[in-house]
Amino acid sequence: MSDTEHRLPERDRPWMMRTYAGHSTAKKSNELYRSNLSKGQTGLSIAFDLPTQTGYDADHELARGEVGKVGVPVAHKGDMKQLLDGIPLDKMNTSMTINATAAWLLALYIVTAEDTGVDQQLLQGTTQNDIIKEFLARGTYAFPPGPSMRLIADMVAYTVTEVPKWNPINICSYHLQEAGATPVQEIAYAMSNAIAVLDAVRERVEEDQMGRVFSRISFFVNAGVRFVEEHAKLRAMGILWEELGRERYGVTDEKQLRFRYGVQVNSLGLTESQPENNVQRIVLEALAVTMGRNARARAVQLPAWNEALGLPRPWDQQWALRMQQVLAYETDLLEYPDIFEGSVVMDGLVSELLEGARAEMAVVAEHGGAVAGVDYMKAALVDSHRERIHRIEAGEQIVVGLNKYTETEPSPLMDEEGGIMTVDLGVQQEAIEALAAWRESRDQAAVDAALAEVRRVALTDENIMQATIAAARAGVTTGEWSQALRDAFGEYRGPTGVGEAAAGADDQDIEALREEVDRVSDALGRRLKILVGKPGLDGHSNGSEQIAVRARDAGMDVVYEGIRLTPAQITQSALQEGVHVVGLSILSGSHRELIPDIVTSLREAGVDAPVVVGGIIPEADEQPLKDAGVAAVYTPKDFDMRRIMRDIVALVAEHNGIADPAAAGAA
Amino acid sequence: MAAAGPPDGAALAARLRDGDLAAAPAVLNLVENRGAAARPQIAALLGGVSPTALGAEAAGHVIGVTGPPGAGKSTLLSTLVREWRGQDRSVAVLAVDPSSRRSGGSLLGDRARITFDPHDAATFIRSTAAGTRLGGLAPATRAAAHALAIAFDVVVIETVGVGQSETEISEVADTVAVIVQPGSGDSLQFLKSGIMEIPDVLVVTKADLGQIALRARRDLAAALRSAGSRDTAVVAVSAVASPPVGMAELTQALDAHRATLDLPARRLASRRASALADFVVEHGERGLRAVGGRRDAGRLLAAQDPGDDIPTLVAALEAAAPGIMGTA
Ligand code: B12
Ligand SMILES: Nc1nc2c(ncn2[C@@H]2O[C@H](COP(=O)(O)OP(=O)(O)OP(=O)(O)O)[C@@H](O)[C@H]2O)c(=O)[nH]1
Ligand SMILES: [Mg+2]
């Protein structure tokens, strides 16, 4: 080996560094972006609020509590213009985490650029636009699978010629791992998903365009704390991708075959307990995606140390950005060629993963591919997650500070606000008023005509983009565009995956719990019945799914209807189903508005069952919820679901005047 | 807080007779209650809605919807409910899901597939676990169907299965619709071999799947003919197409079956079959032997008043089997 083979002639340029950000209003978010850019961040990553992501305006019933919470609300071209004010769109690389309404947000971006004199040919960036993973893990879908895939194919076909530097879709495996996927599942489902998209696009473009189309598809992946295996996973994905390009789509150009990906590292493993430990986890995970040059990320965004507490403040995000900067600029990481070339361990791990992924891809293909196989994959993810939780409960998987080494000094990182950012509750009202003013000010006839055209095109084979861009120009709102398509395409509820989840292993704990459930059920006259409800637009379903499955395994009858329910729907279900206890799960931060609404609505309907709540509930909010009538509050630190189940059974017993056998025996 | 006793069955019956749909949740809470204190109240409820009390059979249409897992029953019901509500008919759906043998618990998944307007007082959906019994309907579901049929225009029971469960559901429902999806060769075989009883209406779902749906419909129609049925309607539907396909045709087929039916005879048979089934659930094969076997039990039931409700009939069986009470 010559002297220079183990060094690069020139240090590599670092990957693109982003911070996923946005909140409250377009104006506030614009200020945040500008300040982040001035700190050395090199790209924009826009977080939209849930109403914008699911296609509702701020005044919709389901938007309650969610406007401006976890991202920025963008209702029309005026909001987009304000959001991007002063940012040079011909130079900026903008990533938008937007899926069901991606065509619409891209249209708003294009129209905003147009208004500032930038041609769409120059725009660079990414729309996430991966609907299959929304059905599987993320929950911000709006339309049924068929029409959703068609919208994606339309966008790809449009951008490939009209916005050639745009990545119209980012195939996401990130969210799958966050929903419990194993590395093999993450690879297999992402690749199956890519196949579904490419097959759909193939029907809409000329054959000779497929190489270009293939090269525009990028990935958004995850990296967990088992960072050696995670690096192997990325190498395996690169190999599979190239193989797919050559064999299935006839791509030959090496450059077009390259596997390009961005990352957000694992957040599911970040803890509420001893949250400072998350910093180590994040740095190690960042290594997974940067260590080997042959499979290095193009763009990285890191979560913050307080991930499991609530939304990060600017300082928390700055810390996360600094982690990347230390890695890229202080270490020698970027001075070498691939450091795993020829590694027996790495090659071995890669081939293990490839084998597993190919087998699982074959199973998905047997289910008719990724679209038809959504139900199968969803159930498989719920099941993997069930196993992950079991390993943590049993102590087989060590999580420092959570199930081991739990003794701790008080954390000086916490302030009076609980170490998180809180969004002003007045934001929604402001947004509703601004929306009304916007509707007043526009040419309604032009809006009606534009929406009629969107509706017409939706029912034909024509590409949806032109009509969408015209609607954006006319001042149509996010909710209006989405409703036009809901009218044309119909609505859809994703599968919950819980019905098929296997029962956990029978052990002493669960047996004892079942006996107690049987005893209380006998005293009640019928089996203990629980409603697990997910109010609002929150798509975080992991917790509610696992609670539902565990409650069944404990012997309860469980009603779980999936995500996105209004307080009225939850009330009606609780009443009609005659449940003994109502469990609500909210992680998106809308609990302060929605939970008291639901308790009131339940009581008004005559349902007196106790209500328990779980999710990301900052400590300061616990007492107000209890004052509103909530019996118990659980957060991620309560990782032992066996205990939660025992509490629930005891709560039902107490509420119904059923004596505790232990107490009775002692008396 | 002290445990509240079971609700007053006679009062619930009165509410149902007055057409008070809001009584439905309490009715279900009562009939599902297996506790000793609930028994007399359930008897009072069912007595209060019996043909004897009403002077006629309950006017609602009891429809059984059954078929293999995943055939599209709940998705279809979601659309059908909307169709019926559009015709201004009130609807109660009783969705039965299997229970886990290991834990006794269940995940009641049908409700998630049925979209409903939470502000509409005339739609009622209740999920019930089949309990630890092998297959078939829980006693509560039979009782609920009989009770709700006097207040609701349509009462639908959704159950999973092919074979055994149609037999059970045909004992309760006025009209049985079997739901199959395209490519379900099993159903074809079951039909031809007679394992599956001939349904009143056969529905092929997922018509949006095109050619295979068409072929499935043709094959099933042929199988029905070869199994000797001349008047079973075969309807192809798609509940996910926008707008849905086949809904008007399906509601018409269900109505047409009901119109040709000898309702009093079917209901009478249903009550007697339900009573026998409930008796067996309660007292087992031993109880059955004590009344002289299935045939004698049938004869005894046939001798009762045609207007009798299920608990009254069960009591008649129990009276004929001295020695079984209190030892079960
Ligand atoms: C996994 C995850 C995701 C996954 C969700 C996958 C899924 N299908 O659930 C993905 C990647 C899709 C995701 C997406 C988003 N996420 Co997220 N996500 C998380 C994360 C990392 C873990 C949550 C989790 O699943 N934990 C595992 C489960 C088992 O735990 P759990 O739900 O907390 O449940 C436990 C208890 O809370 C309790 N419990 C929960 N529910 C119930 C119910 C009952 C009845 C009972 C008794 C108990 C109970 O019991 C469980 C036992 O331990 C958290 C941060 C964190 N580390 O907690 C952020 C977090 C919840 N996400 C957040 C955000 C903002 C988002 C996005 C909205 C971002 C955006 N702007 O687009 C999106 C959109 C999601 C959507 N549609 O709503 C924020 C919410 C901020 C806030 N509350 O103020 C968090 C806190 C991260 C952060 N700090 O910014 N996310
Ligand atoms: N293409 C298509 N899919 C459908 C249709 N109806 C239902 N499905 C899908 O079939 C799957 C099963 O639907 P369900 O309605 O839950 O079926 P089910 O018979 O009630 O299932 P179980 O209650 O579990 O036995 C779901 O994924 C539905 O989306 C249809 O008309 N067309
Ligand atoms: Mg069903």
PDB file of C-alpha atoms in Angstrom, chain A residues 9 45 47 69 75 92 117 130 142 157 159 206 229 378 407 468 472 487 503 544 599 626 636 648 652:
ATOM      1  CA  PRO A   9      -5.538  13.960  -1.346  1.00  0.00           C
ATOM      2  CA  SER A  45     -35.418  21.816   7.029  1.00  0.00           C
ATOM      3  CA  ALA A  47     -41.265  21.339  10.082  1.00  0.00           C
ATOM      4  CA  LYS A  69     -47.455  23.485  17.743  1.00  0.00           C
ATOM      5  CA  ALA A  75     -52.175  28.032   4.760  1.00  0.00           C
ATOM      6  CA  MET A  92     -30.958  27.616  -0.702  1.00  0.00           C
ATOM      7  CA  GLY A 117     -38.138  36.322  -9.725  1.00  0.00           C
ATOM      8  CA  ASP A 130     -43.441   9.207   0.978  1.00  0.00           C
ATOM      9  CA  ALA A 142     -55.043  12.286   3.816  1.00  0.00           C
ATOM     10  CA  ALA A 157     -43.100  13.255 -13.553  1.00  0.00           C
ATOM     11  CA  THR A 159     -40.288  17.847 -11.418  1.00  0.00           C
ATOM     12  CA  GLU A 206     -40.922   8.001 -21.218  1.00  0.00           C
ATOM     13  CA  GLU A 229     -24.557  -2.672  12.684  1.00  0.00           C
ATOM     14  CA  LYS A 378     -47.947  -2.411   9.746  1.00  0.00           C
ATOM     15  CA  GLU A 407     -29.750   6.609  40.568  1.00  0.00           C
ATOM     16  CA  THR A 468     -52.299  22.847  -8.183  1.00  0.00           C
ATOM     17  CA  ALA A 472     -51.650  28.337  -5.295  1.00  0.00           C
ATOM     18  CA  ASP A 487     -64.094  15.034  -2.307  1.00  0.00           C
ATOM     19  CA  ALA A 503     -49.417 -12.368  22.267  1.00  0.00           C
ATOM     20  CA  SER A 544     -51.464   3.532  22.100  1.00  0.00           C
ATOM     21  CA  VAL A 599     -63.391  14.717  29.874  1.00  0.00           C
ATOM     22  CA  LYS A 626     -55.829  15.955  37.111  1.00  0.00           C
ATOM     23  CA  PRO A 636     -42.052   7.665  28.762  1.00  0.00           C
ATOM     24  CA  ILE A 648     -55.634   0.449  35.414  1.00  0.00           C
ATOM     25  CA  VAL A 652     -61.493   0.249  37.632  1.00  0.00           C
TER      26      VAL A 652
END
